[in-house]
Amino acid sequence: MNNNRSIVITGASSGLGEFLYKSFSESYHVINISRTKSASETNIVTNFYDLSDLKQKLKMNKVKHELCILNAGTMGSIGKADQVGDDELLKALKINVIANKIIIDWSILNGCKYFIGISSGAATKNYDGWLNYCVTKSAFRSMLLQYQKDLPKLNFKLISPGILSTGMNKKIRTLDVSVFPDMNKFHQKPATDPQKASDLIYQKYRDYFRSGESEIDLRNEMEWRD
């Protein structure tokens, strides 16, 4: 590992983020930002819902880094749109959107020029009961595209990994499909090992930044089908 080269991965302590840490730590010193410690030597532990604490912790950690992978997020509560409280939506917005803006701005101040946002089909399509997730992932996607438009000298990419075998997938599969019919998809399609997704992102992220594509779906990659 080259300790002189640092990157940030949010949520590197679990789920896809943990596998991203394993993949990228082969070449980089990884700075994890999440609510729990990761295997990394550098952890900025904070709850993304507490924006004041996040700002304070980031202010205390001025670390130069060249790449920021925005992976951490929440699915939020699941329920019919009129049953989701505005406080629940606000919490999801803080975690999935506003906290990421704070981290992006901090990363820019610390010399970062390359950003990857882990996106989702929910950013462009609505699913039964997913008001919190669809609205906030859509806003997250729009935010990164806006940053790219306003700051063309920086590089922003959105990467969608599809259905992965993570805690989120397990949660989705417990939902009653008679109430949330769209969840049938998660029973019918096999979930992919997140290690495969993280390895592919690691192998091809330089190519993605050289490409003119703003959004990448890993399921369209030749290596994904192998």
mmCIF file of C-alpha atoms in Angstrom:
data_model
loop_
_atom_site.group_PDB
_atom_site.id
_atom_site.type_symbol
_atom_site.label_atom_id
_atom_site.label_comp_id
_atom_site.label_asym_id
_atom_site.label_seq_id
_atom_site.Cartn_x
_atom_site.Cartn_y
_atom_site.Cartn_z
ATOM 1 C CA MET A 1 0.000 0.000 0.000
ATOM 2 C CA ASN A 2 1.233 3.506 -0.872
ATOM 3 C CA ASN A 3 0.552 5.518 2.282
ATOM 4 C CA ASN A 4 1.377 8.759 0.446
ATOM 5 C CA ARG A 5 -1.800 8.475 -1.622
ATOM 6 C CA SER A 6 -5.050 8.896 0.249
ATOM 7 C CA ILE A 7 -8.703 8.536 -0.679
ATOM 8 C CA VAL A 8 -11.966 8.876 1.219
ATOM 9 C CA ILE A 9 -14.634 6.182 1.305
ATOM 10 C CA THR A 10 -17.799 6.882 3.255
ATOM 11 C CA GLY A 11 -19.389 3.922 5.005
ATOM 12 C CA ALA A 12 -16.273 1.758 4.669
ATOM 13 C CA SER A 13 -17.161 -0.239 7.777
ATOM 14 C CA SER A 14 -19.994 -2.328 6.317
ATOM 15 C CA GLY A 15 -21.878 -3.359 3.181
ATOM 16 C CA LEU A 16 -20.444 -2.377 -0.183
ATOM 17 C CA GLY A 17 -18.241 0.201 1.532
ATOM 18 C CA GLU A 18 -16.357 -2.485 3.432
ATOM 19 C CA PHE A 19 -15.546 -4.259 0.177
ATOM 20 C CA LEU A 20 -14.573 -0.974 -1.473
ATOM 21 C CA TYR A 21 -12.125 -0.500 1.382
ATOM 22 C CA LYS A 22 -10.643 -3.959 0.760
ATOM 23 C CA SER A 23 -10.258 -3.277 -2.953
ATOM 24 C CA PHE A 24 -8.864 0.255 -2.801
ATOM 25 C CA SER A 25 -6.617 -0.284 0.227
ATOM 26 C CA GLU A 26 -4.358 -2.304 -2.090
ATOM 27 C CA SER A 27 -3.171 1.008 -3.556
ATOM 28 C CA TYR A 28 -4.339 3.762 -1.238
ATOM 29 C CA HIS A 29 -4.478 4.836 2.340
ATOM 30 C CA VAL A 30 -8.243 4.888 2.961
ATOM 31 C CA ILE A 31 -9.931 7.490 5.148
ATOM 32 C CA ASN A 32 -13.256 6.106 6.323
ATOM 33 C CA ILE A 33 -16.111 8.435 7.231
ATOM 34 C CA SER A 34 -18.977 6.592 8.876
ATOM 35 C CA ARG A 35 -20.821 6.035 12.140
ATOM 36 C CA THR A 36 -18.615 3.042 13.043
ATOM 37 C CA LYS A 37 -14.910 2.293 12.693
ATOM 38 C CA SER A 38 -13.641 0.355 9.702
ATOM 39 C CA ALA A 39 -10.462 -1.680 9.292
ATOM 40 C CA SER A 40 -8.739 1.470 8.079
ATOM 41 C CA GLU A 41 -6.123 3.182 10.200
ATOM 42 C CA THR A 42 -7.958 6.476 9.711
ATOM 43 C CA ASN A 43 -11.606 6.729 10.765
ATOM 44 C CA ILE A 44 -13.722 9.845 11.088
ATOM 45 C CA VAL A 45 -16.588 8.518 13.174
ATOM 46 C CA THR A 46 -19.800 10.524 12.981
ATOM 47 C CA ASN A 47 -23.504 10.061 12.351
ATOM 48 C CA PHE A 48 -24.466 11.675 9.055
ATOM 49 C CA TYR A 49 -27.794 12.679 10.580
ATOM 50 C CA ASP A 50 -25.930 14.976 12.999
ATOM 51 C CA LEU A 51 -24.718 17.560 10.513
ATOM 52 C CA SER A 52 -23.114 19.769 13.151
ATOM 53 C CA ASP A 53 -20.999 16.879 14.422
ATOM 54 C CA LEU A 54 -20.068 15.924 10.861
ATOM 55 C CA LYS A 55 -18.891 19.473 10.126
ATOM 56 C CA GLN A 56 -16.914 19.623 13.361
ATOM 57 C CA LYS A 57 -15.212 16.264 12.778
ATOM 58 C CA LEU A 58 -14.294 17.199 9.210
ATOM 59 C CA LYS A 59 -12.938 20.555 10.340
ATOM 60 C CA MET A 60 -10.661 18.698 12.753
ATOM 61 C CA ASN A 61 -9.397 16.389 9.979
ATOM 62 C CA LYS A 62 -7.806 18.291 7.127
ATOM 63 C CA VAL A 63 -6.417 15.446 5.055
ATOM 64 C CA LYS A 64 -5.299 15.784 1.446
ATOM 65 C CA HIS A 65 -6.873 13.125 -0.763
ATOM 66 C CA GLU A 66 -7.334 12.590 -4.474
ATOM 67 C CA LEU A 67 -10.526 10.532 -4.674
ATOM 68 C CA CYS A 68 -13.762 10.566 -2.674
ATOM 69 C CA ILE A 69 -16.211 7.662 -2.932
ATOM 70 C CA LEU A 70 -19.621 8.626 -1.578
ATOM 71 C CA ASN A 71 -21.037 5.265 -0.620
ATOM 72 C CA ALA A 72 -22.741 5.658 2.772
ATOM 73 C CA GLY A 73 -26.478 6.168 2.921
ATOM 74 C CA THR A 74 -29.762 5.037 4.364
ATOM 75 C CA MET A 75 -32.821 3.442 2.857
ATOM 76 C CA GLY A 76 -34.959 5.123 5.474
ATOM 77 C CA SER A 77 -38.334 3.905 6.599
ATOM 78 C CA ILE A 78 -40.542 2.060 4.123
ATOM 79 C CA GLY A 79 -44.236 2.767 3.740
ATOM 80 C CA LYS A 80 -46.914 4.345 1.590
ATOM 81 C CA ALA A 81 -46.072 7.958 0.755
ATOM 82 C CA ASP A 82 -48.834 9.443 2.922
ATOM 83 C CA GLN A 83 -47.687 7.322 5.875
ATOM 84 C CA VAL A 84 -44.092 8.524 5.839
ATOM 85 C CA GLY A 85 -43.599 11.354 8.322
ATOM 86 C CA ASP A 86 -41.890 14.554 7.262
ATOM 87 C CA ASP A 87 -39.360 14.018 10.041
ATOM 88 C CA GLU A 88 -38.428 10.655 8.508
ATOM 89 C CA LEU A 89 -37.953 12.231 5.083
ATOM 90 C CA LEU A 90 -35.885 15.026 6.587
ATOM 91 C CA LYS A 91 -33.611 12.475 8.271
ATOM 92 C CA ALA A 92 -33.075 10.613 5.000
ATOM 93 C CA LEU A 93 -32.377 13.895 3.200
ATOM 94 C CA LYS A 94 -29.761 14.828 5.782
ATOM 95 C CA ILE A 95 -27.988 11.479 5.479
ATOM 96 C CA ASN A 96 -28.246 10.868 1.742
ATOM 97 C CA VAL A 97 -27.969 14.412 0.394
ATOM 98 C CA ILE A 98 -26.909 17.199 2.740
ATOM 99 C CA ALA A 99 -24.189 15.201 4.524
ATOM 100 C CA ASN A 100 -22.754 14.265 1.136
ATOM 101 C CA LYS A 101 -22.685 17.926 0.076
ATOM 102 C CA ILE A 102 -20.764 18.771 3.251
ATOM 103 C CA ILE A 103 -18.270 15.983 2.496
ATOM 104 C CA ILE A 104 -17.895 17.034 -1.148
ATOM 105 C CA ASP A 105 -17.162 20.637 -0.190
ATOM 106 C CA TRP A 106 -14.674 19.502 2.476
ATOM 107 C CA SER A 107 -12.988 17.182 -0.039
ATOM 108 C CA ILE A 108 -12.646 19.997 -2.572
ATOM 109 C CA LEU A 109 -10.964 22.152 0.075
ATOM 110 C CA ASN A 110 -8.595 19.229 0.704
ATOM 111 C CA GLY A 111 -7.491 18.994 -2.915
ATOM 112 C CA CYS A 112 -9.819 16.249 -4.142
ATOM 113 C CA LYS A 113 -10.661 16.366 -7.836
ATOM 114 C CA TYR A 114 -12.283 12.965 -8.375
ATOM 115 C CA PHE A 115 -15.631 11.880 -6.948
ATOM 116 C CA ILE A 116 -17.651 8.679 -7.272
ATOM 117 C CA GLY A 117 -21.226 8.588 -6.038
ATOM 118 C CA ILE A 118 -22.726 5.141 -5.506
ATOM 119 C CA SER A 119 -26.081 5.478 -7.193
ATOM 120 C CA SER A 120 -29.137 3.267 -7.607
ATOM 121 C CA GLY A 121 -31.987 2.504 -9.954
ATOM 122 C CA ALA A 122 -34.102 4.260 -7.320
ATOM 123 C CA ALA A 123 -32.506 7.544 -8.429
ATOM 124 C CA THR A 124 -34.417 7.433 -11.712
ATOM 125 C CA LYS A 125 -37.343 5.102 -10.978
ATOM 126 C CA ASN A 126 -39.940 4.954 -8.209
ATOM 127 C CA TYR A 127 -40.660 1.784 -6.237
ATOM 128 C CA ASP A 128 -43.588 0.895 -4.003
ATOM 129 C CA GLY A 129 -43.053 2.232 -0.496
ATOM 130 C CA TRP A 130 -39.677 3.813 -1.208
ATOM 131 C CA LEU A 131 -40.500 7.497 -0.831
ATOM 132 C CA ASN A 132 -37.486 8.164 1.410
ATOM 133 C CA TYR A 133 -34.998 6.272 -0.717
ATOM 134 C CA CYS A 134 -36.225 7.275 -4.182
ATOM 135 C CA VAL A 135 -36.555 10.966 -3.358
ATOM 136 C CA THR A 136 -33.159 11.224 -1.669
ATOM 137 C CA LYS A 137 -31.220 9.112 -4.186
ATOM 138 C CA SER A 138 -32.771 11.176 -6.972
ATOM 139 C CA ALA A 139 -31.653 14.348 -5.203
ATOM 140 C CA PHE A 140 -28.173 12.865 -4.629
ATOM 141 C CA ARG A 141 -27.873 12.032 -8.324
ATOM 142 C CA SER A 142 -29.025 15.504 -9.361
ATOM 143 C CA MET A 143 -26.606 17.116 -6.910
ATOM 144 C CA LEU A 144 -23.559 15.332 -8.331
ATOM 145 C CA LEU A 145 -24.593 16.141 -11.895
ATOM 146 C CA GLN A 146 -24.990 19.781 -10.859
ATOM 147 C CA TYR A 147 -21.525 19.828 -9.293
ATOM 148 C CA GLN A 148 -20.119 18.465 -12.554
ATOM 149 C CA LYS A 149 -21.943 21.149 -14.519
ATOM 150 C CA ASP A 150 -20.843 23.992 -12.255
ATOM 151 C CA LEU A 151 -17.281 22.749 -11.641
ATOM 152 C CA PRO A 152 -16.136 21.215 -14.950
ATOM 153 C CA LYS A 153 -12.487 21.054 -13.845
ATOM 154 C CA LEU A 154 -13.497 18.458 -11.257
ATOM 155 C CA ASN A 155 -14.663 14.943 -12.079
ATOM 156 C CA PHE A 156 -17.906 13.394 -10.842
ATOM 157 C CA LYS A 157 -19.205 9.939 -11.746
ATOM 158 C CA LEU A 158 -22.302 8.070 -10.628
ATOM 159 C CA ILE A 159 -21.963 4.292 -10.467
ATOM 160 C CA SER A 160 -24.913 1.930 -9.999
ATOM 161 C CA PRO A 161 -23.984 -1.589 -8.847
ATOM 162 C CA GLY A 162 -27.432 -3.204 -9.124
ATOM 163 C CA ILE A 163 -28.787 -5.669 -6.569
ATOM 164 C CA LEU A 164 -26.092 -6.675 -4.099
ATOM 165 C CA SER A 165 -26.088 -9.227 -1.316
ATOM 166 C CA THR A 166 -26.000 -6.746 1.579
ATOM 167 C CA GLY A 167 -28.022 -5.938 4.672
ATOM 168 C CA MET A 168 -30.185 -3.617 2.601
ATOM 169 C CA ASN A 169 -31.132 -6.447 0.264
ATOM 170 C CA LYS A 170 -32.025 -8.664 3.217
ATOM 171 C CA LYS A 171 -34.262 -5.921 4.586
ATOM 172 C CA ILE A 172 -36.020 -5.510 1.239
ATOM 173 C CA ARG A 173 -36.662 -9.248 0.966
ATOM 174 C CA THR A 174 -38.580 -9.232 4.262
ATOM 175 C CA LEU A 175 -41.199 -6.836 2.871
ATOM 176 C CA ASP A 176 -44.679 -8.092 2.070
ATOM 177 C CA VAL A 177 -44.883 -8.255 -1.735
ATOM 178 C CA SER A 178 -48.681 -8.100 -1.569
ATOM 179 C CA VAL A 179 -48.305 -4.599 -0.118
ATOM 180 C CA PHE A 180 -45.184 -3.635 -2.067
ATOM 181 C CA PRO A 181 -45.405 -5.531 -5.410
ATOM 182 C CA ASP A 182 -42.225 -3.993 -6.811
ATOM 183 C CA MET A 183 -40.270 -5.993 -4.237
ATOM 184 C CA ASN A 184 -40.924 -9.159 -6.263
ATOM 185 C CA LYS A 185 -37.913 -8.104 -8.324
ATOM 186 C CA PHE A 186 -35.616 -8.718 -5.377
ATOM 187 C CA HIS A 187 -36.894 -12.264 -4.968
ATOM 188 C CA GLN A 188 -36.737 -13.094 -8.663
ATOM 189 C CA LYS A 189 -33.251 -11.739 -9.422
ATOM 190 C CA PRO A 190 -30.198 -13.149 -7.624
ATOM 191 C CA ALA A 191 -28.178 -10.676 -5.595
ATOM 192 C CA THR A 192 -24.529 -10.201 -6.569
ATOM 193 C CA ASP A 193 -21.589 -10.511 -4.201
ATOM 194 C CA PRO A 194 -20.543 -6.924 -3.300
ATOM 195 C CA GLN A 195 -16.909 -8.013 -3.656
ATOM 196 C CA LYS A 196 -17.491 -8.368 -7.386
ATOM 197 C CA ALA A 197 -18.869 -4.831 -7.579
ATOM 198 C CA SER A 198 -16.054 -3.299 -5.527
ATOM 199 C CA ASP A 199 -13.354 -5.111 -7.504
ATOM 200 C CA LEU A 200 -14.836 -3.955 -10.804
ATOM 201 C CA ILE A 201 -15.061 -0.348 -9.605
ATOM 202 C CA TYR A 202 -11.437 -0.535 -8.470
ATOM 203 C CA GLN A 203 -10.282 -2.063 -11.753
ATOM 204 C CA LYS A 204 -12.092 0.408 -13.989
ATOM 205 C CA TYR A 205 -12.503 3.679 -12.098
ATOM 206 C CA ARG A 206 -9.666 5.358 -14.019
ATOM 207 C CA ASP A 207 -11.336 4.366 -17.292
ATOM 208 C CA TYR A 208 -14.626 5.771 -16.036
ATOM 209 C CA PHE A 209 -13.027 9.137 -15.327
ATOM 210 C CA ARG A 210 -11.482 9.187 -18.798
ATOM 211 C CA SER A 211 -14.843 8.456 -20.404
ATOM 212 C CA GLY A 212 -17.489 10.988 -21.305
ATOM 213 C CA GLU A 213 -20.170 9.071 -19.438
ATOM 214 C CA SER A 214 -21.517 10.676 -16.269
ATOM 215 C CA GLU A 215 -23.372 7.546 -15.149
ATOM 216 C CA ILE A 216 -22.194 3.942 -15.229
ATOM 217 C CA ASP A 217 -24.283 0.840 -14.602
ATOM 218 C CA LEU A 218 -21.967 -2.022 -13.688
ATOM 219 C CA ARG A 219 -24.459 -4.528 -15.059
ATOM 220 C CA ASN A 220 -23.696 -3.222 -18.549
ATOM 221 C CA GLU A 221 -19.978 -3.931 -18.213
ATOM 222 C CA MET A 222 -18.546 -6.953 -20.070
ATOM 223 C CA GLU A 223 -16.669 -8.020 -16.940
ATOM 224 C CA TRP A 224 -19.950 -8.141 -15.014
ATOM 225 C CA ARG A 225 -21.274 -10.872 -17.275
ATOM 226 C CA ASP A 226 -18.208 -13.090 -16.978
#
